[in-house]
């Protein structure tokens, strides 16, 4: 009995001590906060799924609010979900997301107005430029218009480029031509004048794709249309994070007067035979494809920690240009990498484990500010 009381007493004393010594630590909440740690540097965001912004689990809500000050809906604002049939919109989930942001002081980045993936099923049957144009205009006007002044920013166009920097062949390119990206920004600006407007892509830190991305941005600017920032998604692989290209990209995008954001950061530890985040690309499972079902080996854990530390060091070095770092998910359990490009794997790409416990990578990142 006495022993138990002593243990409890020591633990309480420990919490109080931690609260006094570590910035961002309050009594009963012994994990440092990312958003507080980097409050003078850049915003810290996460992708949120519907269960999270509907606050189905109060502990999860508390955790999110403690760690993040920005959020992107993982799926709810994609056109297939927010615009399921030609004349029907489903705003309910996204309205809840906006409420969540308002209540907890979390800035919302809308994701995304124009993307070739997760399109409404009716878009598959469309065979005329007029119909594509009507969808394009109505969708941007209605969705961006509804959230004007209510969300902080939009990924206006997502993934319009190929790896070689040319324009990706999509229903929008096919029917509307190359200017559709500029057009999308023009319409978003009209519908939502109080929202920041971004172009978002993966691998746009790589030289050829980056060159295409810079050209695309210049074209928008030359047309006198507003673009405020560029998002580098940041779906990278452990031990192969392209630090040099990332730094070069920060400098080159910022030179165009744009904010630079890392919008979907995760670092894959599982085997994959290609780079990037092409959602339609799949791999076939084999005996080697899901190696860490029972836990991550220490060597990989340490490499992941080193990669995240180097990444945040770079972000801090350019904190005058980098305005936001968003993780693609709160914790490893939520990560899309458990199901892409192979279903049902056990991945470990984020800073928090499956129980929202900080991983070594988290402590290395936070220690950069000590
Ligand atoms: C992913 C989501 O995380 C998954 O839940 C969904 O099934 C597919 O899309 N690039 C993007 C994101 O811009 O929207 C994608 O999100 C991941 C790759």
Coordinates of C-alpha atoms and ligand atoms in Angstrom, one line a residue:
X1 CA 0.0 0.0 0.0
X2 CA 2.7 2.4 1.1
X3 CA 4.7 1.4 -1.9
X4 CA 1.8 2.1 -4.3
X5 CA 1.3 5.5 -2.7
X6 CA 4.9 6.3 -3.1
X7 CA 4.9 5.3 -6.8
X8 CA 1.8 7.5 -7.5
X9 CA 3.4 10.3 -5.6
X10 CA 6.6 10.1 -7.6
X11 CA 4.7 10.0 -10.8
X12 CA 2.7 13.2 -9.9
X13 CA 5.9 14.9 -8.9
X14 CA 7.4 13.9 -12.2
X15 CA 4.5 15.4 -14.2
X16 CA 4.8 18.7 -12.2
X17 CA 8.5 18.7 -12.9
X18 CA 8.0 18.0 -16.6
X19 CA 5.4 20.8 -16.7
X20 CA 7.9 23.2 -15.2
X21 CA 10.9 22.2 -17.3
X22 CA 9.5 21.5 -20.8
X23 CA 7.9 24.2 -22.9
X24 CA 4.5 23.3 -24.2
X25 CA 4.0 20.7 -21.5
X26 CA 1.1 21.2 -19.2
X27 CA 0.1 19.1 -16.1
X28 CA -1.3 15.8 -17.1
X29 CA -0.2 16.2 -20.7
X30 CA 3.4 15.0 -20.7
X31 CA 4.0 15.0 -24.4
X32 CA 5.5 18.2 -25.9
X33 CA 3.4 19.9 -28.5
X34 CA 4.6 20.2 -32.1
X35 CA 2.5 23.3 -32.8
X36 CA 3.9 25.1 -29.7
X37 CA 7.5 23.9 -30.4
X38 CA 7.4 25.5 -33.9
X39 CA 5.0 28.4 -33.1
X40 CA 7.5 31.0 -34.3
X41 CA 8.6 29.0 -37.3
X42 CA 5.7 27.5 -39.3
X43 CA 2.2 26.0 -38.9
X44 CA 2.0 22.3 -38.1
X45 CA -0.8 20.4 -39.8
X46 CA -2.3 17.0 -40.1
X47 CA -4.7 15.2 -42.4
X48 CA -8.0 14.5 -40.7
X49 CA -10.5 11.8 -41.4
X50 CA -14.2 12.2 -40.8
X51 CA -14.1 10.3 -37.4
X52 CA -11.5 12.7 -36.2
X53 CA -13.2 16.0 -37.1
X54 CA -16.6 14.6 -36.0
X55 CA -14.9 14.2 -32.6
X56 CA -16.0 10.5 -32.2
X57 CA -13.1 9.9 -29.8
X58 CA -12.6 12.6 -27.2
X59 CA -9.1 11.5 -26.4
X60 CA -8.2 11.8 -30.1
X61 CA -9.7 15.2 -30.2
X62 CA -7.6 16.3 -27.2
X63 CA -4.5 14.9 -28.8
X64 CA -5.1 16.6 -32.2
X65 CA -5.8 20.0 -30.6
X66 CA -2.7 19.7 -28.4
X67 CA -0.4 18.9 -31.4
X68 CA -1.7 20.7 -34.5
X69 CA -2.8 24.2 -35.5
X70 CA -3.7 23.4 -39.2
X71 CA -5.6 20.6 -40.8
X72 CA -6.4 19.2 -44.3
X73 CA -9.4 16.9 -44.8
X74 CA -8.0 13.5 -45.9
X75 CA -11.0 12.8 -48.2
X76 CA -14.2 14.7 -47.4
X77 CA -13.6 17.7 -49.7
X78 CA -12.5 15.7 -52.8
X79 CA -15.0 16.0 -55.6
X80 CA -16.3 12.4 -55.5
X81 CA -17.4 13.0 -51.9
X82 CA -18.5 16.6 -51.8
X83 CA -20.1 16.5 -55.3
X84 CA -21.4 12.9 -55.6
X85 CA -24.0 13.5 -58.4
X86 CA -24.3 16.1 -61.2
X87 CA -26.6 18.3 -59.2
X88 CA -26.0 17.3 -55.6
X89 CA -23.4 18.3 -53.1
X90 CA -22.8 16.7 -49.8
X91 CA -21.5 19.5 -47.6
X92 CA -22.3 17.9 -44.2
X93 CA -18.9 16.4 -43.4
X94 CA -17.0 19.4 -44.6
X95 CA -19.2 21.8 -42.7
X96 CA -18.4 19.8 -39.6
X97 CA -14.7 20.1 -40.4
X98 CA -15.1 23.9 -40.6
X99 CA -16.9 23.9 -37.2
X100 CA -14.1 21.7 -35.8
X101 CA -11.5 24.2 -37.0
X102 CA -13.4 27.2 -35.6
X103 CA -13.9 25.6 -32.2
X104 CA -10.3 24.5 -31.8
X105 CA -8.5 27.3 -33.5
X106 CA -7.2 25.1 -36.3
X107 CA -6.8 26.6 -39.8
X108 CA -8.3 24.5 -42.5
X109 CA -6.7 23.9 -45.9
X110 CA -9.3 22.8 -48.4
X111 CA -8.2 19.7 -50.4
X112 CA -8.8 19.9 -53.3
X113 CA -10.9 21.6 -56.0
X114 CA -9.5 20.2 -59.2
X115 CA -7.9 16.7 -59.3
X116 CA -8.2 13.9 -61.8
X117 CA -8.5 11.3 -59.0
X118 CA -11.5 10.6 -56.7
X119 CA -13.7 12.3 -59.3
X120 CA -17.5 11.8 -59.0
X121 CA -18.7 8.7 -61.0
X122 CA -20.7 10.8 -63.4
X123 CA -17.5 12.3 -64.7
X124 CA -16.6 9.0 -66.2
X125 CA -19.5 9.2 -68.7
X126 CA -18.7 12.7 -69.8
X127 CA -17.8 13.1 -73.5
X128 CA -18.1 16.7 -74.3
X129 CA -16.1 19.8 -73.6
X130 CA -19.3 21.7 -72.7
X131 CA -20.1 19.2 -70.0
X132 CA -16.6 19.2 -68.5
X133 CA -16.6 23.0 -68.6
X134 CA -20.0 23.1 -66.8
X135 CA -18.7 20.8 -64.1
X136 CA -15.5 22.7 -63.7
X137 CA -17.2 26.1 -63.4
X138 CA -20.0 24.9 -61.2
X139 CA -17.8 22.8 -58.9
X140 CA -15.3 25.6 -58.2
X141 CA -17.9 28.3 -57.8
X142 CA -20.1 26.3 -55.5
X143 CA -17.5 24.6 -53.3
X144 CA -15.0 27.4 -53.1
X145 CA -17.9 29.9 -52.7
X146 CA -19.4 28.1 -49.8
X147 CA -16.2 28.2 -47.7
X148 CA -15.1 31.7 -48.6
X149 CA -13.9 33.3 -45.4
X150 CA -14.5 30.0 -43.5
X151 CA -11.4 28.1 -44.5
X152 CA -7.8 29.4 -44.6
X153 CA -6.7 28.1 -48.0
X154 CA -7.4 25.8 -51.0
X155 CA -5.3 23.3 -52.9
X156 CA -6.9 24.7 -56.1
X157 CA -5.3 22.2 -58.4
X158 CA -3.7 18.9 -57.4
X159 CA -1.2 16.8 -59.4
X160 CA -1.5 18.4 -62.9
X161 CA 2.0 17.4 -63.9
X162 CA 3.9 14.3 -65.2
X163 CA 7.3 13.4 -63.9
X164 CA 9.0 15.0 -66.9
X165 CA 7.3 18.3 -66.2
X166 CA 4.7 18.1 -69.0
X167 CA 1.0 18.4 -68.3
X168 CA -0.6 15.2 -67.1
X169 CA -3.3 13.7 -69.4
X170 CA -6.5 14.1 -67.5
X171 CA -10.2 14.8 -68.4
X172 CA -9.5 18.5 -67.8
X173 CA -6.5 18.7 -70.1
X174 CA -8.3 16.7 -72.7
X175 CA -11.4 18.8 -72.9
X176 CA -10.3 22.2 -71.6
X177 CA -6.7 22.5 -72.8
X178 CA -3.5 23.6 -71.1
X179 CA -5.0 26.8 -69.6
X180 CA -7.3 24.9 -67.3
X181 CA -5.0 25.4 -64.3
X182 CA -4.9 29.2 -64.7
X183 CA -8.6 29.1 -65.2
X184 CA -9.2 27.1 -62.0
X185 CA -7.2 29.7 -60.0
X186 CA -9.1 32.6 -61.7
X187 CA -12.5 31.0 -60.7
X188 CA -11.3 30.1 -57.2
X189 CA -10.2 33.7 -56.7
X190 CA -13.6 35.0 -57.8
X191 CA -15.5 32.6 -55.7
X192 CA -13.3 32.8 -52.6
X193 CA -11.4 36.1 -52.5
X194 CA -10.5 35.7 -48.8
X195 CA -8.8 32.3 -49.2
X196 CA -5.1 31.6 -50.0
X197 CA -4.7 29.6 -53.2
X198 CA -2.1 26.9 -53.7
X199 CA -0.9 24.5 -56.4
X200 CA -0.1 21.1 -54.9
X201 CA 1.8 18.1 -56.2
X202 CA 4.2 15.2 -55.3
X203 CA 7.7 14.8 -56.6
X204 CA 7.7 18.5 -57.6
X205 CA 10.9 18.8 -55.7
X206 CA 12.6 16.7 -58.4
X207 CA 14.3 18.7 -61.1
X208 CA 12.2 18.0 -64.2
X209 CA 8.9 18.1 -62.5
X210 CA 10.0 21.2 -60.6
X211 CA 10.8 22.9 -63.8
X212 CA 7.3 22.1 -65.1
X213 CA 5.8 23.3 -61.9
X214 CA 7.8 26.6 -62.0
X215 CA 6.6 27.2 -65.6
X216 CA 3.0 26.5 -64.6
X217 CA 3.2 29.0 -61.7
X218 CA 4.8 31.6 -64.0
X219 CA 2.0 31.1 -66.5
X220 CA -0.6 31.7 -63.8
X221 CA 1.2 34.9 -62.6
X222 CA 1.7 36.2 -66.2
X223 CA -2.1 35.9 -66.6
X224 CA -2.5 38.3 -63.7
X225 CA -4.1 35.6 -61.6
X226 CA -3.4 35.1 -57.9
X227 CA -1.4 32.1 -56.6
X228 CA -0.2 32.3 -53.0
X229 CA 1.8 29.2 -52.5
X230 CA 3.0 25.8 -53.7
X231 CA 2.6 22.6 -51.9
X232 CA 5.2 19.9 -52.0
X233 CA 3.4 16.8 -50.8
X234 CA 6.4 15.1 -49.4
X235 CA 5.6 11.4 -49.6
X236 CA 9.2 10.2 -49.2
X237 CA 11.1 6.9 -48.4
X238 CA 13.3 6.2 -45.4
X239 CA 17.0 6.6 -46.2
X240 CA 16.1 8.2 -49.5
X241 CA 14.7 11.7 -48.7
X242 CA 15.9 14.0 -51.4
X243 CA 17.3 16.8 -49.1
X244 CA 19.3 18.6 -51.8
X245 CA 16.3 18.8 -54.2
X246 CA 14.0 19.9 -51.4
X247 CA 16.3 22.8 -50.5
X248 CA 16.8 23.8 -54.1
X249 CA 13.0 23.7 -54.5
X250 CA 12.3 25.9 -51.5
X251 CA 14.7 28.5 -52.9
X252 CA 13.3 28.4 -56.5
X253 CA 9.6 28.5 -55.6
X254 CA 10.2 31.2 -53.0
X255 CA 12.0 33.2 -55.7
X256 CA 8.7 33.5 -57.5
X257 CA 7.2 35.2 -54.5
X258 CA 5.4 32.1 -53.3
X259 CA 5.0 30.5 -49.9
X260 CA 6.4 27.0 -49.8
X261 CA 4.5 24.3 -47.9
X262 CA 5.1 20.6 -47.2
X263 CA 1.5 19.4 -47.3
X264 CA 1.3 15.6 -47.0
X265 CA 4.5 14.5 -45.2
X266 CA 5.1 10.9 -44.5
X267 CA 8.3 8.7 -44.8
X268 CA 7.6 5.2 -45.9
X269 CA 9.6 2.4 -44.3
X270 CA 8.1 -0.5 -46.3
X271 CA 9.5 -1.8 -49.6
X272 CA 8.3 -0.1 -52.8
X273 CA 9.6 -0.2 -56.3
X274 CA 8.8 3.4 -57.3
X275 CA 9.0 6.9 -55.9
X276 CA 6.2 9.4 -55.4
X277 CA 2.5 9.1 -54.7
X278 CA 0.6 8.1 -57.8
X279 CA -2.6 6.9 -56.2
X280 CA -3.6 4.7 -59.2
X281 CA -0.3 2.8 -59.0
X282 CA -0.5 -0.6 -57.2
X283 CA 2.0 -3.3 -56.3
X284 CA 1.5 -7.0 -55.9
X285 CA 2.1 -8.4 -52.5
X286 CA 4.7 -11.1 -51.9
X287 CA 6.5 -12.6 -48.9
X288 CA 8.8 -9.6 -48.5
X289 CA 6.3 -6.8 -48.9
X290 CA 5.0 -6.6 -45.3
X291 CA 8.1 -7.2 -43.1
X292 CA 7.3 -5.3 -39.9
X293 CA 3.9 -6.7 -38.7
X294 CA 5.4 -7.3 -35.2
X295 CA 7.2 -4.0 -34.9
X296 CA 9.8 -1.8 -36.5
X297 CA 13.5 -2.9 -36.1
X298 CA 15.6 -0.4 -34.2
X299 CA 17.9 0.3 -37.2
X300 CA 14.9 1.4 -39.3
X301 CA 13.5 3.4 -36.4
X302 CA 16.8 5.2 -36.0
X303 CA 17.0 5.9 -39.7
X304 CA 13.5 7.3 -39.7
X305 CA 14.4 9.5 -36.7
X306 CA 17.5 10.8 -38.5
X307 CA 15.6 11.6 -41.7
X308 CA 12.9 13.5 -39.8
X309 CA 15.5 15.4 -37.9
X310 CA 17.4 16.4 -41.0
X311 CA 14.1 17.3 -42.7
X312 CA 13.0 19.7 -39.9
X313 CA 16.5 21.1 -39.7
X314 CA 16.1 22.1 -43.4
X315 CA 12.6 23.5 -42.8
X316 CA 13.9 25.6 -39.9
X317 CA 16.9 26.8 -42.0
X318 CA 14.3 28.2 -44.4
X319 CA 11.6 29.1 -42.0
X320 CA 11.2 32.5 -43.7
X321 CA 10.0 30.7 -46.8
X322 CA 8.3 27.6 -45.4
X323 CA 4.9 28.5 -43.9
X324 CA 3.4 25.1 -43.1
X325 CA 4.4 21.4 -42.5
X326 CA 1.4 19.0 -42.6
X327 CA 1.7 15.3 -41.9
X328 CA -0.6 13.0 -43.9
X329 CA -2.3 11.6 -40.8
X330 CA -2.2 11.9 -37.0
X331 CA -0.6 8.6 -36.3
X332 CA 0.7 5.4 -37.9
X333 CA -2.6 3.6 -37.6
X334 CA -4.3 6.2 -39.7
X335 CA -1.7 6.4 -42.5
X336 CA -2.9 5.7 -46.0
X337 CA 0.4 3.8 -46.5
X338 CA -1.1 0.8 -44.6
X339 CA -3.2 0.4 -47.7
X340 CA -1.3 1.8 -50.6
X341 CA 0.2 0.6 -52.9
X342 CA -0.6 -2.7 -51.3
X343 CA -3.6 -3.3 -49.0
X344 CA -3.3 -4.4 -45.4
X345 CA 0.3 -3.7 -44.6
X346 CA 1.8 -2.4 -41.3
X347 CA 3.6 0.9 -42.0
X348 CA 5.3 3.4 -39.6
X349 CA 5.7 6.6 -41.6
X350 CA 4.7 9.3 -39.0
X351 CA 5.9 10.8 -35.7
X352 CA 3.3 9.1 -33.5
X353 CA 2.7 5.4 -33.2
X354 CA -0.6 3.5 -33.3
X355 CA -1.4 4.6 -29.7
X356 CA -0.5 8.3 -30.3
X357 CA 2.8 7.7 -28.5
X358 CA 5.7 9.8 -29.7
X359 CA 8.4 7.8 -31.6
X360 CA 12.1 8.5 -31.5
X361 CA 11.7 10.7 -34.6
X362 CA 9.3 13.0 -32.7
X363 CA 11.8 13.6 -29.9
X364 CA 14.6 14.3 -32.4
X365 CA 12.4 16.9 -34.2
X366 CA 11.4 18.6 -31.0
X367 CA 14.9 18.6 -29.7
X368 CA 16.0 20.9 -32.6
X369 CA 14.3 23.7 -30.7
X370 CA 15.9 23.1 -27.3
Ligands
LIG1 C1 -5.3 9.6 -50.1 C2 -6.0 9.3 -48.9 O1 -5.1 9.4 -47.8 C3 -6.7 8.0 -48.9 O2 -7.6 7.8 -47.8 C4 -7.5 7.8 -50.2 O3 -8.0 6.5 -50.3 C5 -6.6 8.1 -51.4 O4 -6.1 9.4 -51.3 N1 -2.0 12.5 -52.7 C6 -3.0 13.3 -52.3 C7 -4.0 12.8 -51.3 O5 -3.1 14.5 -52.7 O6 -5.3 13.3 -51.4 C8 -4.0 11.3 -51.2 O7 -4.8 10.9 -50.1 C9 -2.6 10.8 -51.1 C10 -1.7 11.2 -52.2

